[in-house]
Amino acid sequence: MKIEDPTALLDNLRALTGEVDWVEFKTNNDNAVAIGKYVSALANAAILREKSEAYLVWGIEDGSHDVIGTSVNLNAKKEGNEPFLLWLSKMLDPRIRLLVETVSYHGKRIEILCITPSYERPVRFQNQAYVRIGSAQQKLADYSDLERSIWQITSRFSFESSIIQPNATIDDLNEDYDFTKLLDLLEITANSIEAKLDRLIGEGLIQKNLQGRFDILALMAIACAKDLDKFPALSMKGMRLLEFEGTDKDTAREDLAGTRGYAVVFSVLMKRLMGLLSEGEEFIDGIRTSIYGIPEVAIRELVANALVHQDLTRHGERPTFEVYADRVKIINPGVPLIEADRFIDSPSKSRNPEFSNLMRKAGLCELRGSGVDRALRAIEAAALPPPSIQIVEGSTVVTTFKEKPFGKWTSDERILACYQHACLQFEDNEPMSNSSLRERFGLPQRQYPQVSMVIKDALDRGRIAPLSEDQSNRYARYVPYWAR
C-alpha cells in the first residue's frame, strides 16, 4: 500500500482513542529484535481486528500523541552486513508487505512503517508469533484463544476480500467502476455520490481508509470494473465468447474477449449467447416466444455457476464459453470443491462466497446450491442429452447439447442421463422408475423395454442401485449409488 496522504494518515492515527493494538507510537527505539517482535504483534493484531494494515510510527509520543520527531531511519539501518528491511523480511513468516515512509509532519521528521499482513496464518518473527496484550508483546502460543481466532479469520479470508486498488479517490471510482449500474442491479436507491459510497461500504465493496480515501476490494472489481485488465491480479479474467461454424474448432466465426466486471456485463453475455442458440420464434398460447436449441434457464444457471465458482487466483485464465453447431461448452478455471458426481445433491461450496452472494442479490443466479439442479431439470424437460462435467487440466468443463434423436445417444449418454435423473428424483423424495425415466427421455410407453435396458446398464456400471433388493420388476424403484 502506498501512502498517498501521510498528513491525513497521521492525523487519523493520532486521533485514535482507547486501546488500539494495531498501532504503536515510538520515539527513537530502533532495536532490530524489538522491531521484529512489534511487527509480528501488530500484524497479528490487525488480523484479529480484520484491518488491512498496522502501523509502527516513530516521532510521535505514546500516550499524549505529541509530535516530537525522530532520528530513526529504517532505510539506512543495517543489521549485520545487510539492510535492516531485507533482514527483517527474512525473519518473518509468512512474508508480509512492509512499506517505509519518511515524512515531514508539523515540521518534524516522522518515520512510518506500514505493515500489511497476508491473512495466511499467524505472523511469526524468528519462528515465534507475538500478540499485543495491553502495551506489551507476548507470545501468541500463551494465548490459545487468540491464536485460534487468528486461524479462524485467516481460514475464511478469500481473494475477493483482498484490496485490489488502495487509496482510490472518488474520481478513480468514477473512472474505473460502473458502480451505479451495480447498485441498480442490487435494487439500491442512492441519489448522491455520498449515499452511493455509503452503500458500497455497506455492501463490503469498498472501505474508507485512514488517509481519507477508499480501498477497493477485489469483489468490487470482479463485479463492476470497467476494465479488469487494469488490475494485475485480474488481468485476462474477462469473459471470452467463441462461436465455431461446425462441431469442431476448425473455423471460428467470432472470438470476443471481454474486460468488464461480471455482474454489469452478465445480461449482455446472456443476450449474445442466446442469440447464437436461437432457433426462431413460435406462438405459444398466443404469445410470440423465442425458441432456443438449449433452454435459456439452463445456460443462465450454468454460466452463473461457472463465474461464481471459478478459481480467481489462477492468473491468465478466464471463464470461456464456446458455441458449436451441436453443443455449448462452458469452461471455468479451477477444480470444483466437490466431486462432479455430487453436483446435484451436495451442499454448495464456493471459493468466492461473497461474490456468489452478490450475484444472487443482483438476481443473476439461483439460490445457494439450486442452480445446477434447475439447469438439469430444464434439460430433462426438453428431453435433451445430459450435460457432461469434466475436469480438464485444472479447469471445470460443462458441456450441454442440443437436441438429437434418442437412437443416436451413446450408451454413456444414456447411463449418465439415468444417473442424473435418479439424483433429481432422489432430491424430490421420489425414487426413479422406468416410467419417470421414460418421460425424461421423451419416449412413448411402448418403448419401455429400451428404458429397462438403460436401467440395467446403469446398474451394471454401479451408477444406480435398487431401492429394495426384493422389489418386483413391475414396481421397481431406483436411487443413486451413493444413496444406499
XYZ file of C-alpha atoms in Angstrom:
484
model
C 0.000 0.000 0.000
C 1.347 3.384 -0.980
C 0.828 6.230 1.469
C -0.720 8.952 -0.682
C -1.590 11.404 2.097
C 0.721 10.932 5.099
C -0.640 14.028 6.847
C -4.200 12.685 6.808
C -2.928 9.281 7.904
C -1.007 10.668 10.882
C -3.896 12.958 11.833
C -6.236 9.961 11.939
C -3.763 7.717 13.789
C -3.187 10.368 16.453
C -6.962 10.825 16.793
C -7.487 7.169 17.710
C -8.606 6.789 21.298
C -8.681 3.859 23.687
C -6.531 0.748 23.411
C -5.599 0.310 19.736
C -3.401 -2.754 19.417
C -2.648 -2.427 15.680
C -0.877 0.953 16.059
C 2.272 1.686 18.066
C 3.994 5.064 18.562
C 7.728 5.283 19.351
C 10.404 7.934 19.656
C 13.925 6.689 18.836
C 13.975 2.997 19.819
C 15.173 1.120 16.736
C 16.441 -2.143 18.257
C 16.182 -4.725 15.465
C 14.764 -7.596 17.536
C 12.295 -5.282 19.293
C 11.055 -4.022 15.938
C 10.673 -7.612 14.696
C 8.536 -8.540 17.683
C 6.453 -5.409 17.222
C 5.854 -6.238 13.554
C 4.665 -9.756 14.426
C 2.417 -8.486 17.218
C 0.984 -5.602 15.184
C 0.346 -7.809 12.134
C -1.477 -10.381 14.259
C -3.466 -7.620 15.952
C -4.502 -6.323 12.520
C -5.739 -9.807 11.604
C -7.702 -10.093 14.856
C -9.317 -6.694 14.208
C -9.677 -7.523 10.495
C -7.694 -4.454 9.469
C -5.824 -4.241 6.185
C -2.782 -2.550 7.742
C -1.000 -1.988 11.037
C 1.396 0.863 11.792
C 4.606 1.390 13.744
C 5.347 5.130 13.887
C 8.488 6.853 15.202
C 8.473 10.517 16.175
C 5.144 10.634 17.999
C 4.993 10.170 21.735
C 2.926 7.266 23.014
C 0.065 8.273 25.276
C -0.001 12.015 24.586
C 0.450 11.606 20.799
C 2.596 14.736 20.804
C 4.739 15.237 17.697
C 8.400 15.195 18.751
C 10.249 13.909 15.667
C 12.778 11.076 15.357
C 16.220 10.201 14.062
C 15.238 6.600 13.196
C 15.991 5.813 9.546
C 14.945 2.284 8.638
C 16.073 2.542 5.006
C 19.622 3.378 6.115
C 19.678 0.961 9.064
C 21.831 -2.188 8.855
C 21.579 -5.469 10.712
C 24.943 -7.140 10.492
C 26.121 -6.614 6.928
C 22.725 -6.448 5.234
C 20.000 -3.817 5.011
C 17.698 -3.982 8.004
C 14.473 -4.255 5.977
C 15.865 -7.196 3.998
C 16.930 -8.911 7.237
C 13.538 -8.236 8.812
C 11.707 -9.653 5.796
C 13.742 -12.877 6.060
C 12.905 -13.215 9.746
C 9.129 -13.046 9.161
C 6.873 -15.948 8.211
C 4.837 -15.663 6.125
C 6.424 -12.882 4.121
C 4.351 -9.745 4.511
C 4.397 -6.367 2.810
C 6.424 -3.715 4.640
C 6.443 -0.108 3.493
C 8.596 2.640 4.994
C 7.726 6.324 4.530
C 9.762 9.219 5.908
C 7.670 12.380 6.076
C 7.718 15.888 7.463
C 4.788 16.426 9.792
C 4.206 19.558 11.856
C 7.776 20.499 10.958
C 9.185 17.268 12.442
C 10.734 14.199 10.837
C 8.434 11.133 11.189
C 9.205 7.528 10.206
C 6.220 5.299 9.340
C 6.386 1.528 8.950
C 3.180 0.290 7.291
C 2.585 -3.441 7.852
C 0.214 -5.357 5.564
C -0.489 -8.905 6.819
C -1.146 -11.589 4.204
C -4.006 -13.250 6.120
C -2.434 -16.671 5.510
C -1.605 -17.633 9.102
C -0.251 -16.011 12.290
C 2.810 -13.861 11.549
C 5.993 -15.115 13.187
C 9.283 -13.372 13.864
C 12.270 -15.693 14.247
C 9.844 -18.663 14.407
C 7.799 -17.128 17.226
C 4.410 -15.426 16.876
C 3.639 -12.454 19.126
C 0.478 -10.651 20.133
C -0.282 -7.359 21.861
C -1.554 -7.740 25.427
C -2.003 -4.246 26.797
C 1.154 -2.382 25.803
C 3.402 -5.466 25.851
C 4.333 -8.079 23.253
C 3.526 -11.595 24.450
C 3.988 -14.995 22.855
C 0.849 -15.914 20.952
C 1.254 -19.552 21.994
C 0.439 -18.489 25.572
C -2.987 -17.205 24.449
C -4.643 -20.148 22.735
C -7.989 -18.356 22.321
C -6.357 -15.529 20.336
C -4.322 -17.969 18.251
C -7.472 -19.935 17.465
C -9.242 -16.718 16.466
C -6.435 -15.790 14.059
C -6.611 -19.217 12.406
C -10.387 -18.916 12.075
C -10.115 -15.472 10.480
C -7.352 -16.442 8.058
C -9.163 -19.654 7.050
C -12.164 -17.682 5.752
C -10.151 -14.926 4.096
C -10.500 -15.124 0.313
C -9.188 -13.404 -2.779
C -12.409 -11.411 -3.148
C -11.758 -9.848 0.284
C -8.313 -8.562 -0.692
C -7.634 -4.939 -1.618
C -7.290 -4.625 -5.386
C -6.831 -0.835 -5.512
C -5.682 1.061 -2.422
C -6.135 4.774 -1.810
C -8.657 5.366 -4.594
C -10.269 8.792 -4.928
C -13.853 9.493 -5.963
C -12.503 10.327 -9.425
C -10.814 6.897 -9.522
C -14.105 5.234 -8.610
C -15.989 7.063 -11.350
C -13.296 6.306 -13.906
C -12.683 2.642 -13.119
C -16.023 1.187 -11.930
C -19.602 1.073 -13.185
C -20.885 1.108 -9.609
C -24.116 2.959 -10.430
C -25.238 0.054 -12.610
C -24.224 -2.414 -9.906
C -26.312 -0.567 -7.318
C -29.237 -0.617 -9.768
C -28.862 -4.404 -10.129
C -28.905 -4.676 -6.340
C -32.050 -2.514 -6.311
C -30.327 0.018 -4.087
C -31.532 3.594 -4.426
C -28.899 6.246 -3.787
C -29.015 9.633 -5.475
C -25.945 11.497 -4.227
C -22.361 10.296 -4.608
C -22.051 10.282 -0.812
C -25.067 7.978 -0.492
C -23.684 5.680 -3.178
C -20.333 5.450 -1.403
C -22.074 4.658 1.877
C -23.983 1.827 0.208
C -20.829 0.456 -1.420
C -19.181 0.432 2.001
C -22.244 -1.267 3.478
C -22.144 -3.966 0.801
C -18.494 -4.722 1.604
C -17.218 -3.486 -1.770
C -15.021 -0.606 -0.613
C -13.504 0.582 2.652
C -12.792 4.095 3.900
C -9.150 4.232 4.970
C -7.168 6.361 7.374
C -5.954 8.632 4.581
C -9.481 9.783 3.792
C -9.529 7.728 0.605
C -11.022 4.384 -0.366
C -9.539 0.900 -0.542
C -11.307 -1.052 -3.278
C -11.812 -4.752 -2.638
C -11.388 -7.352 -5.366
C -15.114 -8.120 -5.026
C -15.917 -4.661 -6.391
C -13.623 -5.063 -9.401
C -14.908 -8.576 -10.163
C -18.463 -7.254 -10.145
C -18.282 -3.885 -11.909
C -14.808 -2.906 -13.132
C -14.816 -1.132 -16.473
C -11.535 -2.829 -17.379
C -10.363 -5.885 -15.420
C -7.047 -5.800 -17.277
C -6.164 -2.615 -15.386
C -5.585 -4.730 -12.277
C -2.651 -7.181 -12.497
C -4.385 -9.766 -10.262
C -7.434 -9.760 -12.573
C -5.703 -9.347 -15.910
C -7.202 -11.591 -18.616
C -10.088 -12.530 -16.294
C -12.745 -11.014 -18.548
C -15.209 -13.478 -20.054
C -14.486 -14.894 -23.517
C -17.124 -15.995 -26.045
C -16.263 -18.049 -29.128
C -18.595 -19.235 -31.891
C -17.492 -22.052 -34.208
C -19.019 -22.823 -37.573
C -19.359 -26.585 -37.146
C -18.836 -29.202 -34.471
C -15.065 -28.658 -34.198
C -12.664 -25.732 -33.822
C -11.551 -25.563 -37.450
C -13.478 -22.387 -38.272
C -14.239 -19.694 -35.744
C -16.920 -17.198 -36.674
C -16.455 -14.967 -33.657
C -14.000 -14.520 -30.791
C -14.941 -11.883 -28.238
C -12.773 -11.238 -25.154
C -14.449 -9.019 -22.574
C -12.830 -6.814 -19.961
C -15.767 -5.636 -17.834
C -16.791 -6.910 -14.399
C -19.068 -9.928 -14.468
C -22.197 -8.542 -12.794
C -22.564 -5.474 -15.030
C -21.922 -7.395 -18.268
C -23.803 -10.615 -17.434
C -27.003 -9.636 -19.254
C -25.002 -8.636 -22.342
C -23.275 -12.021 -22.401
C -26.576 -13.875 -21.982
C -28.223 -11.921 -24.778
C -25.343 -12.720 -27.125
C -25.196 -16.391 -26.105
C -28.915 -16.954 -26.529
C -28.811 -15.126 -29.848
C -26.340 -17.737 -31.067
C -28.656 -20.500 -29.824
C -31.840 -19.005 -31.269
C -33.944 -21.271 -33.492
C -36.616 -18.706 -34.304
C -39.929 -17.900 -32.678
C -43.233 -19.682 -32.168
C -46.636 -18.621 -30.926
C -47.307 -20.426 -27.653
C -50.696 -19.747 -26.073
C -50.984 -16.757 -28.376
C -47.679 -15.256 -27.241
C -44.665 -14.896 -29.536
C -41.949 -16.920 -27.816
C -38.256 -17.337 -28.680
C -37.125 -20.915 -29.218
C -33.566 -21.927 -28.295
C -31.509 -25.023 -29.013
C -30.787 -25.274 -25.274
C -33.154 -23.839 -22.615
C -32.207 -20.327 -21.544
C -32.589 -21.179 -17.845
C -30.041 -24.000 -18.212
C -27.481 -21.781 -19.933
C -28.054 -18.961 -17.461
C -27.558 -21.140 -14.390
C -24.505 -22.950 -15.749
C -22.853 -19.689 -16.860
C -23.507 -18.072 -13.479
C -22.239 -21.210 -11.734
C -19.002 -21.053 -13.741
C -18.442 -17.408 -12.822
C -19.035 -17.701 -9.091
C -17.148 -20.976 -8.570
C -14.023 -20.243 -10.623
C -10.581 -20.095 -9.033
C -9.765 -16.393 -9.261
C -6.171 -16.986 -8.180
C -5.305 -18.806 -11.428
C -3.619 -15.980 -13.327
C -4.203 -15.575 -17.038
C -7.168 -17.978 -17.133
C -10.658 -16.735 -17.831
C -14.221 -18.095 -17.988
C -14.756 -19.187 -21.589
C -17.940 -20.056 -23.462
C -17.670 -21.982 -26.725
C -20.703 -22.338 -29.008
C -20.666 -25.145 -31.591
C -23.305 -26.305 -34.028
C -24.406 -29.086 -31.673
C -23.362 -28.001 -28.176
C -22.170 -25.296 -25.792
C -19.017 -25.756 -23.735
C -18.645 -23.741 -20.502
C -15.115 -23.616 -19.078
C -14.072 -22.057 -15.790
C -10.602 -22.078 -14.172
C -10.221 -24.348 -11.172
C -11.150 -27.818 -9.995
C -14.535 -27.978 -8.208
C -14.533 -28.265 -4.422
C -17.000 -31.162 -4.583
C -16.960 -34.245 -6.792
C -18.581 -33.755 -10.185
C -20.811 -36.761 -9.429
C -22.287 -34.926 -6.447
C -23.080 -31.535 -8.025
C -26.793 -32.234 -7.729
C -27.145 -33.278 -4.107
C -24.177 -31.832 -2.217
C -24.451 -28.535 -0.308
C -22.852 -25.705 -2.234
C -19.183 -24.963 -1.588
C -17.833 -21.824 -3.177
C -14.343 -20.374 -3.373
C -15.987 -16.983 -3.707
C -18.901 -16.887 -1.247
C -19.151 -13.099 -1.183
C -19.297 -12.877 -4.973
C -21.844 -15.718 -5.062
C -23.997 -13.819 -2.585
C -23.637 -10.584 -4.547
C -24.718 -12.294 -7.791
C -27.752 -13.766 -6.052
C -28.702 -10.388 -4.572
C -28.411 -8.917 -8.067
C -30.803 -11.597 -9.351
C -28.195 -13.066 -11.678
C -28.043 -16.607 -10.313
C -30.127 -19.031 -8.287
C -30.336 -19.622 -4.562
C -27.424 -21.410 -2.934
C -26.965 -24.921 -4.299
C -30.035 -24.953 -6.571
C -28.553 -23.611 -9.830
C -27.250 -26.904 -11.255
C -30.470 -28.671 -10.240
C -32.529 -26.059 -12.045
C -30.377 -26.327 -15.177
C -30.690 -30.123 -15.233
C -34.452 -30.009 -14.754
C -34.774 -27.676 -17.744
C -32.609 -30.004 -19.841
C -34.677 -33.011 -18.769
C -37.933 -31.201 -19.571
C -36.639 -30.600 -23.105
C -35.557 -34.292 -23.398
C -32.027 -33.204 -24.358
C -28.897 -35.325 -23.901
C -27.389 -34.960 -20.409
C -24.703 -32.336 -19.804
C -21.244 -33.724 -19.141
C -18.994 -32.412 -16.374
C -15.262 -32.985 -16.790
C -12.054 -31.853 -15.116
C -9.530 -30.933 -17.801
C -6.040 -29.645 -16.904
C -7.187 -27.877 -13.772
C -10.385 -26.432 -15.242
C -14.033 -27.463 -14.951
C -15.720 -28.070 -18.317
C -19.517 -28.400 -18.575
C -20.874 -29.337 -21.995
C -24.570 -29.015 -22.825
C -26.005 -30.499 -26.010
C -28.700 -29.576 -28.450
C -31.479 -31.983 -29.403
C -30.716 -35.267 -31.119
C -32.844 -38.418 -31.528
C -32.668 -40.868 -28.634
C -31.477 -43.553 -31.047
C -28.292 -41.540 -31.636
C -27.458 -41.141 -27.958
C -24.367 -43.080 -26.948
C -24.521 -45.710 -24.237
C -22.525 -43.396 -21.942
C -25.009 -40.548 -22.524
C -27.968 -42.785 -21.704
C -26.368 -44.039 -18.498
C -25.360 -40.509 -17.444
C -28.899 -39.261 -18.067
C -30.220 -42.161 -15.997
C -27.859 -41.320 -13.113
C -28.662 -37.584 -13.173
C -32.392 -38.335 -13.287
C -32.049 -40.680 -10.304
C -30.284 -37.871 -8.404
C -33.018 -35.339 -9.164
C -35.753 -37.818 -8.261
C -33.979 -38.644 -5.007
C -33.796 -34.942 -4.184
C -37.569 -34.817 -4.683
C -38.020 -37.885 -2.454
C -39.426 -39.755 -5.475
C -37.191 -42.713 -6.414
C -36.653 -43.175 -10.143
C -38.860 -45.621 -12.039
C -38.987 -46.909 -15.604
C -41.923 -44.571 -16.176
C -40.160 -41.444 -14.862
C -37.009 -42.193 -16.860
C -39.065 -42.860 -19.995
C -40.690 -39.460 -19.567
C -37.277 -37.870 -19.070
C -36.140 -39.410 -22.398
C -39.324 -38.193 -24.117
C -40.215 -41.745 -25.199
C -43.680 -43.296 -25.564
C -44.906 -46.101 -23.293
C -44.255 -48.739 -25.907
C -40.507 -48.150 -25.650
C -40.300 -49.169 -22.007
C -38.062 -52.193 -22.912
C -35.379 -49.770 -24.196
C -35.598 -47.834 -20.934
C -35.276 -51.080 -18.975
C -32.054 -51.800 -20.869
C -30.682 -48.386 -19.888
C -31.543 -49.063 -16.236
C -29.820 -52.456 -16.416
C -26.683 -50.873 -17.923
C -26.662 -48.184 -15.213
C -26.985 -50.886 -12.537
C -24.147 -52.859 -14.100
C -21.957 -49.730 -14.125
C -22.731 -49.090 -10.457
C -24.331 -45.706 -11.169
C -27.668 -46.522 -9.556
C -28.946 -49.079 -7.048
C -32.317 -50.717 -6.374
C -34.382 -49.035 -3.700
C -35.056 -52.507 -2.335
C -33.266 -55.765 -3.107
C -36.507 -57.788 -3.163
C -38.601 -55.373 -5.230
C -40.654 -56.705 -8.159
C -39.909 -55.597 -11.708
C -43.343 -54.010 -12.067
C -42.859 -51.649 -9.130
C -39.069 -51.330 -9.236
C -37.607 -48.064 -7.999
C -34.002 -46.873 -8.108
C -31.733 -44.404 -6.316
C -28.227 -43.048 -6.980
C -25.408 -45.392 -5.943
C -24.428 -43.117 -3.051
C -27.945 -43.219 -1.546
C -27.692 -46.877 -0.486
